[in-house]
Each structure stands twice: as structure tokens, then as C-alpha cells.
Amino acid sequence: MSFKGKTVWITGASSGIGAALAREWASRGARVILSGRDEARLNEVAASLETETLVLPFDVRDEDAMREATARATQGAGVDIFVANAGISQRSPAVDTAMQVYRDIIAIDLTAQIAATQALLPHMTQRSSGKLVFISSVAGKVGVPLRTAYCAAKFGLIGYADALRAELSLSGIDVHVVCPGSVATDVSRNALTGDGSRRGRSDKAIDEGIAPGDAAKTIVDAVELKQREIIVAQGMEEAMAELRRTPDQLFDQISQMVAKGYMAKMQVEDQ
């Protein structure tokens, strides 16, 4: 498909993978809507793009602000592609991690992404078209030490996306799950420690990771090809993720449940 003239809405768009995706889609002729908490940095990204842009700043945990942003984003040409990218990582052993850290990471990385998608779904289902792109992680396929909260949220995001894909399989809406490994961003510096404070330093694996621009190109190419599960990793991370890759045959089998009236049958039984 061509992305020329399409509108792509990206959360967590002020830096890292989100900003790189904005640049990649803009280079292919798409209009871009940028969301995140830092309006100044969003404006910097917007200024660097040679395309029509709209900046909608909000904290993803603020559902009222999110719904207001959704109303603005869906005006006019509407939203063709939504990228649920906002997130925060973790670097702390479970035994030293406060429950509030679990609550905060799950709220940002999982619940807020679900809420934003739910708010946008009526718009896409009415149009019978669209693409939903969920940025999970290799840590959403493989449990990684020092990231118990992050893994819980990212595994959950994949579960939501996979179930949603099956439900939408006859709707004209595509659902993509992206599992990046180490990408050279500030994800480790911004990660929460056990007491909820910002870690403030990176690590070798991240610093030597895939360049954000390269990751973005891989993701957009795969979305264009309608790949349902997109692994963006190298070396051992890629090997681990491939071991846990969901086979396309299983996706097809689950979607066939919808085609055979499974949802309608369940709804009748629940009445």
C-alpha cells in the first residue's frame, strides 16, 4: 500500500522510536499527528518534518485529555494508522521493586494504550479501515530479568492486540504487534528503578542497539506488507524473540473462529 496522504497518529512521539517513525512515515508522504507529554519536543519533531503535522500533547494516563485529543485527531481526514508507542521501562529486581512501580508501568505501558485504542475504535470501525500498531517489546515475548513490571505490561499489550486482531478480522482493520529489542534510545536512562526514581544512565546493550531510524524503516516496511507480528532485533535478542514468535497459522486459525460466528454465538449464550 502507499502511505501518501494517509494520516498517522503516534503516541510517545517526542523522541526515540516514536520520533523516528514520524520521520519515516513523513518521508513516505503521510500526514503525522504527534502526541506525548513534552509539547516543546513534539514541536521540534514537527518542525523537522516536511509534511502536514498536528501536535496533540497529553499524558496518556489522563483519559479526559486523551479523549479530547481523539476527538481532534479524528476530525477532517481522520486517522488511518494509530501507533500505540508511549511507554516506560524498568531496571530493578522484583524483590526491591515497590508496588507503585508496577502500577505506574502497567498504567502507562498497558492500560493507557488500551484506553487510547478503545477511544479510537469506533472511528475506525465506522470507516471499515485502518491500522493499529502496538509497540510492545522482545520483553513482551520473553521474560527478561530486572523488568518484571515492564514484561507484565508488554506481554499484556500483545494479548490485548492479538485478541483484538481476531475480533476485527472481518472489519477491514489491521492489527500489528511490534517487538523491538535493544534500540539506541533513552529508554534505559528513563527507566524506573525499584523506588520509582528515574535510572538516569544507559547501558551497553541499548547504546550498541539498532539505530532508531533503521528500526523505524523496518517497522513501516513490515506494516506495509501487513505483517502481524514484527520483530525488530538482532543477535541473541532476535533469536529469543523468534523462538517465541506466534505462527501465522495460529493467527489465521483464531480469526477463523470469528468467521464461523464464534462471537455471535458467545453473545447469544451470554444473554
XYZ file of C-alpha atoms in Angstrom:
271
model
C 0.000 0.000 0.000
C 1.007 3.628 -0.351
C 1.109 5.824 2.740
C 0.876 9.003 0.688
C -1.970 11.146 2.006
C -2.646 8.819 4.949
C -2.796 10.184 8.499
C -0.621 8.504 11.127
C -1.139 9.261 14.838
C 1.828 8.349 17.066
C 1.945 8.473 20.867
C 5.316 8.793 22.595
C 6.397 10.761 19.532
C 8.805 13.256 21.122
C 11.870 11.004 20.911
C 13.220 7.538 20.215
C 11.237 5.092 18.122
C 8.179 7.353 18.090
C 10.035 10.323 16.596
C 11.835 8.033 14.131
C 8.513 6.565 13.000
C 7.163 10.083 12.470
C 10.131 10.890 10.236
C 9.833 7.623 8.313
C 6.114 7.943 7.635
C 6.507 11.628 6.751
C 9.194 10.704 4.211
C 6.633 8.424 2.560
C 4.076 11.187 2.177
C 1.906 10.626 5.240
C 0.402 13.332 7.416
C 1.529 12.926 11.023
C -0.134 13.602 14.377
C 2.340 13.730 17.272
C 1.383 13.087 20.893
C 3.336 12.916 24.140
C 3.796 14.888 27.339
C 6.559 17.255 26.211
C 4.962 19.806 23.879
C 8.259 21.606 23.182
C 9.968 18.421 21.994
C 6.920 17.431 19.962
C 7.072 20.807 18.233
C 10.759 20.226 17.473
C 9.927 16.906 15.833
C 7.062 18.504 13.903
C 9.348 21.290 12.661
C 11.762 18.695 11.266
C 9.097 17.003 9.133
C 8.347 18.033 5.574
C 4.689 17.103 5.805
C 1.427 18.284 7.332
C 1.593 17.821 11.112
C -0.619 18.256 14.161
C 0.734 18.316 17.720
C -1.642 16.980 20.387
C 0.221 16.909 23.721
C -1.229 14.967 26.652
C -0.265 12.484 29.354
C -1.507 9.056 28.271
C -2.781 8.399 31.807
C -5.145 11.382 31.570
C -8.173 9.759 29.918
C -10.117 13.018 29.631
C -7.210 14.646 27.773
C -6.818 11.510 25.667
C -10.489 11.545 24.618
C -10.233 15.247 23.763
C -7.155 14.522 21.640
C -9.015 11.661 19.932
C -11.876 13.991 19.022
C -9.423 16.445 17.454
C -7.388 13.757 15.694
C -10.437 12.210 14.045
C -11.737 15.472 12.589
C -11.327 16.130 8.887
C -9.461 13.352 7.113
C -9.487 11.200 10.257
C -6.880 8.688 11.408
C -5.721 5.886 9.130
C -2.927 4.476 11.307
C -2.602 4.633 15.090
C 0.711 3.782 16.764
C 0.483 2.985 20.475
C 4.108 3.708 21.297
C 4.126 5.584 24.623
C 5.877 3.641 27.341
C 8.451 3.483 30.107
C 10.836 0.694 31.066
C 12.271 -0.640 34.329
C 15.620 -1.647 35.800
C 15.169 -3.258 39.223
C 14.935 -6.731 40.822
C 11.381 -7.728 41.720
C 12.299 -8.130 45.387
C 13.379 -4.474 45.519
C 10.516 -3.046 43.456
C 7.692 -1.116 45.101
C 4.139 -1.987 44.060
C 3.642 1.602 42.910
C 6.260 0.998 40.215
C 4.198 -1.933 38.933
C 1.077 0.228 38.970
C 2.790 3.099 37.152
C 4.388 0.986 34.429
C 1.245 -1.040 33.793
C -0.810 2.168 33.700
C 1.472 3.770 31.097
C 2.522 0.773 29.004
C -0.709 -1.215 29.028
C -3.865 0.382 30.420
C -3.335 3.762 28.745
C -2.613 2.119 25.390
C -5.803 0.082 25.664
C -7.817 3.180 26.629
C -6.492 5.165 23.667
C -7.270 2.318 21.280
C -10.757 1.845 22.694
C -11.453 5.553 22.196
C -10.346 5.355 18.562
C -12.029 2.058 17.647
C -15.487 3.485 16.830
C -13.861 5.880 14.346
C -12.039 3.071 12.559
C -14.919 0.588 12.623
C -17.271 3.187 11.139
C -14.789 3.673 8.279
C -14.185 -0.090 7.948
C -10.478 0.595 7.539
C -7.355 1.427 9.486
C -4.222 0.064 11.044
C -3.462 -0.304 14.745
C 0.234 -0.657 15.559
C 1.201 -1.676 19.095
C 4.819 -1.163 20.127
C 5.494 -3.987 22.580
C 8.990 -5.435 23.056
C 11.069 -8.571 22.896
C 10.414 -8.352 26.645
C 6.758 -8.861 25.748
C 7.649 -12.298 24.351
C 10.465 -13.344 26.712
C 10.679 -12.672 30.453
C 13.778 -10.522 30.985
C 15.483 -10.050 34.401
C 15.122 -6.635 36.094
C 11.992 -5.894 34.052
C 9.171 -7.795 35.775
C 6.731 -4.860 35.627
C 7.741 -3.966 32.080
C 7.401 -7.574 30.906
C 3.990 -7.887 32.556
C 2.757 -4.788 30.729
C 4.280 -5.670 27.366
C 3.063 -9.289 27.486
C -0.387 -7.897 28.312
C -0.290 -5.490 25.384
C 0.395 -8.371 22.995
C -2.503 -10.342 24.478
C -4.889 -7.431 24.004
C -3.662 -6.812 20.451
C -3.890 -10.468 19.427
C -7.448 -10.822 20.747
C -8.436 -7.524 19.153
C -6.977 -8.624 15.821
C -9.187 -11.705 15.842
C -12.284 -9.665 16.674
C -11.517 -7.182 13.880
C -10.514 -9.786 11.298
C -13.620 -9.147 9.167
C -13.685 -5.383 9.712
C -11.008 -4.127 7.317
C -8.808 -3.034 10.243
C -5.307 -4.500 10.516
C -3.579 -5.045 13.879
C 0.212 -5.157 14.103
C 2.385 -6.019 17.109
C 5.967 -4.724 17.081
C 8.607 -6.326 19.313
C 11.789 -4.246 19.340
C 14.916 -5.443 21.063
C 17.668 -3.012 22.015
C 17.267 0.249 20.100
C 19.651 3.155 20.731
C 17.252 5.477 22.571
C 16.938 6.916 26.085
C 14.746 4.011 27.204
C 17.288 2.821 29.795
C 18.024 6.330 31.113
C 14.304 6.968 31.567
C 13.594 3.563 33.129
C 12.168 3.400 36.634
C 14.203 1.899 39.460
C 12.743 -0.010 42.394
C 11.644 3.105 44.255
C 10.160 4.735 41.172
C 13.011 7.165 40.528
C 14.499 7.683 37.053
C 17.559 5.499 36.444
C 19.454 8.297 34.712
C 22.020 6.202 32.874
C 22.066 3.960 29.843
C 23.610 0.530 29.354
C 25.860 -1.053 26.761
C 23.161 -3.176 25.102
C 20.993 -0.123 24.444
C 23.874 2.118 23.364
C 25.008 -0.521 20.861
C 21.461 -1.239 19.723
C 19.716 -0.657 16.416
C 19.594 2.958 15.234
C 16.055 4.374 15.693
C 15.850 5.312 12.023
C 16.714 1.768 10.955
C 14.162 0.338 13.389
C 11.506 2.719 12.072
C 12.167 1.719 8.443
C 11.868 -1.972 9.345
C 8.589 -1.340 11.160
C 6.996 0.741 8.410
C 8.106 -1.720 5.715
C 6.529 -4.572 7.709
C 3.283 -2.641 8.272
C 3.148 -2.004 4.535
C 3.474 -5.768 3.984
C 0.688 -6.412 6.549
C 2.930 -8.463 8.841
C 1.010 -9.121 12.028
C 3.974 -9.708 14.351
C 7.083 -7.629 13.648
C 10.349 -8.448 15.422
C 12.969 -5.699 15.287
C 16.057 -7.106 16.982
C 19.489 -8.523 16.347
C 21.752 -11.219 17.735
C 20.601 -13.094 20.820
C 17.539 -10.864 21.243
C 16.345 -11.716 17.754
C 16.937 -15.427 18.345
C 14.947 -15.391 21.606
C 12.063 -13.484 20.041
C 11.959 -15.813 17.047
C 11.693 -18.796 19.408
C 8.551 -17.195 20.864
C 7.129 -15.878 17.581
C 3.440 -16.622 17.102
C 2.944 -18.620 13.877
C 0.782 -17.005 11.208
C -1.186 -20.251 11.030
C -2.327 -19.718 14.625
C -3.402 -16.135 13.885
C -5.395 -17.462 10.924
C -6.952 -20.212 12.999
C -8.115 -17.774 15.685
C -9.525 -15.407 13.058
C -11.496 -18.305 11.587
C -13.394 -18.523 14.875
C -14.817 -15.089 14.100
C -15.606 -16.031 10.507
C -17.539 -19.069 11.794
C -19.714 -16.917 14.059
C -17.936 -17.593 17.345
C -18.506 -14.055 18.675
C -22.209 -14.041 17.793
C -22.654 -17.462 19.424
C -20.937 -16.349 22.625
C -23.009 -13.172 22.781
C -26.241 -15.165 22.453
C -25.157 -17.542 25.208
C -24.363 -14.582 27.490
C -27.858 -13.124 27.160
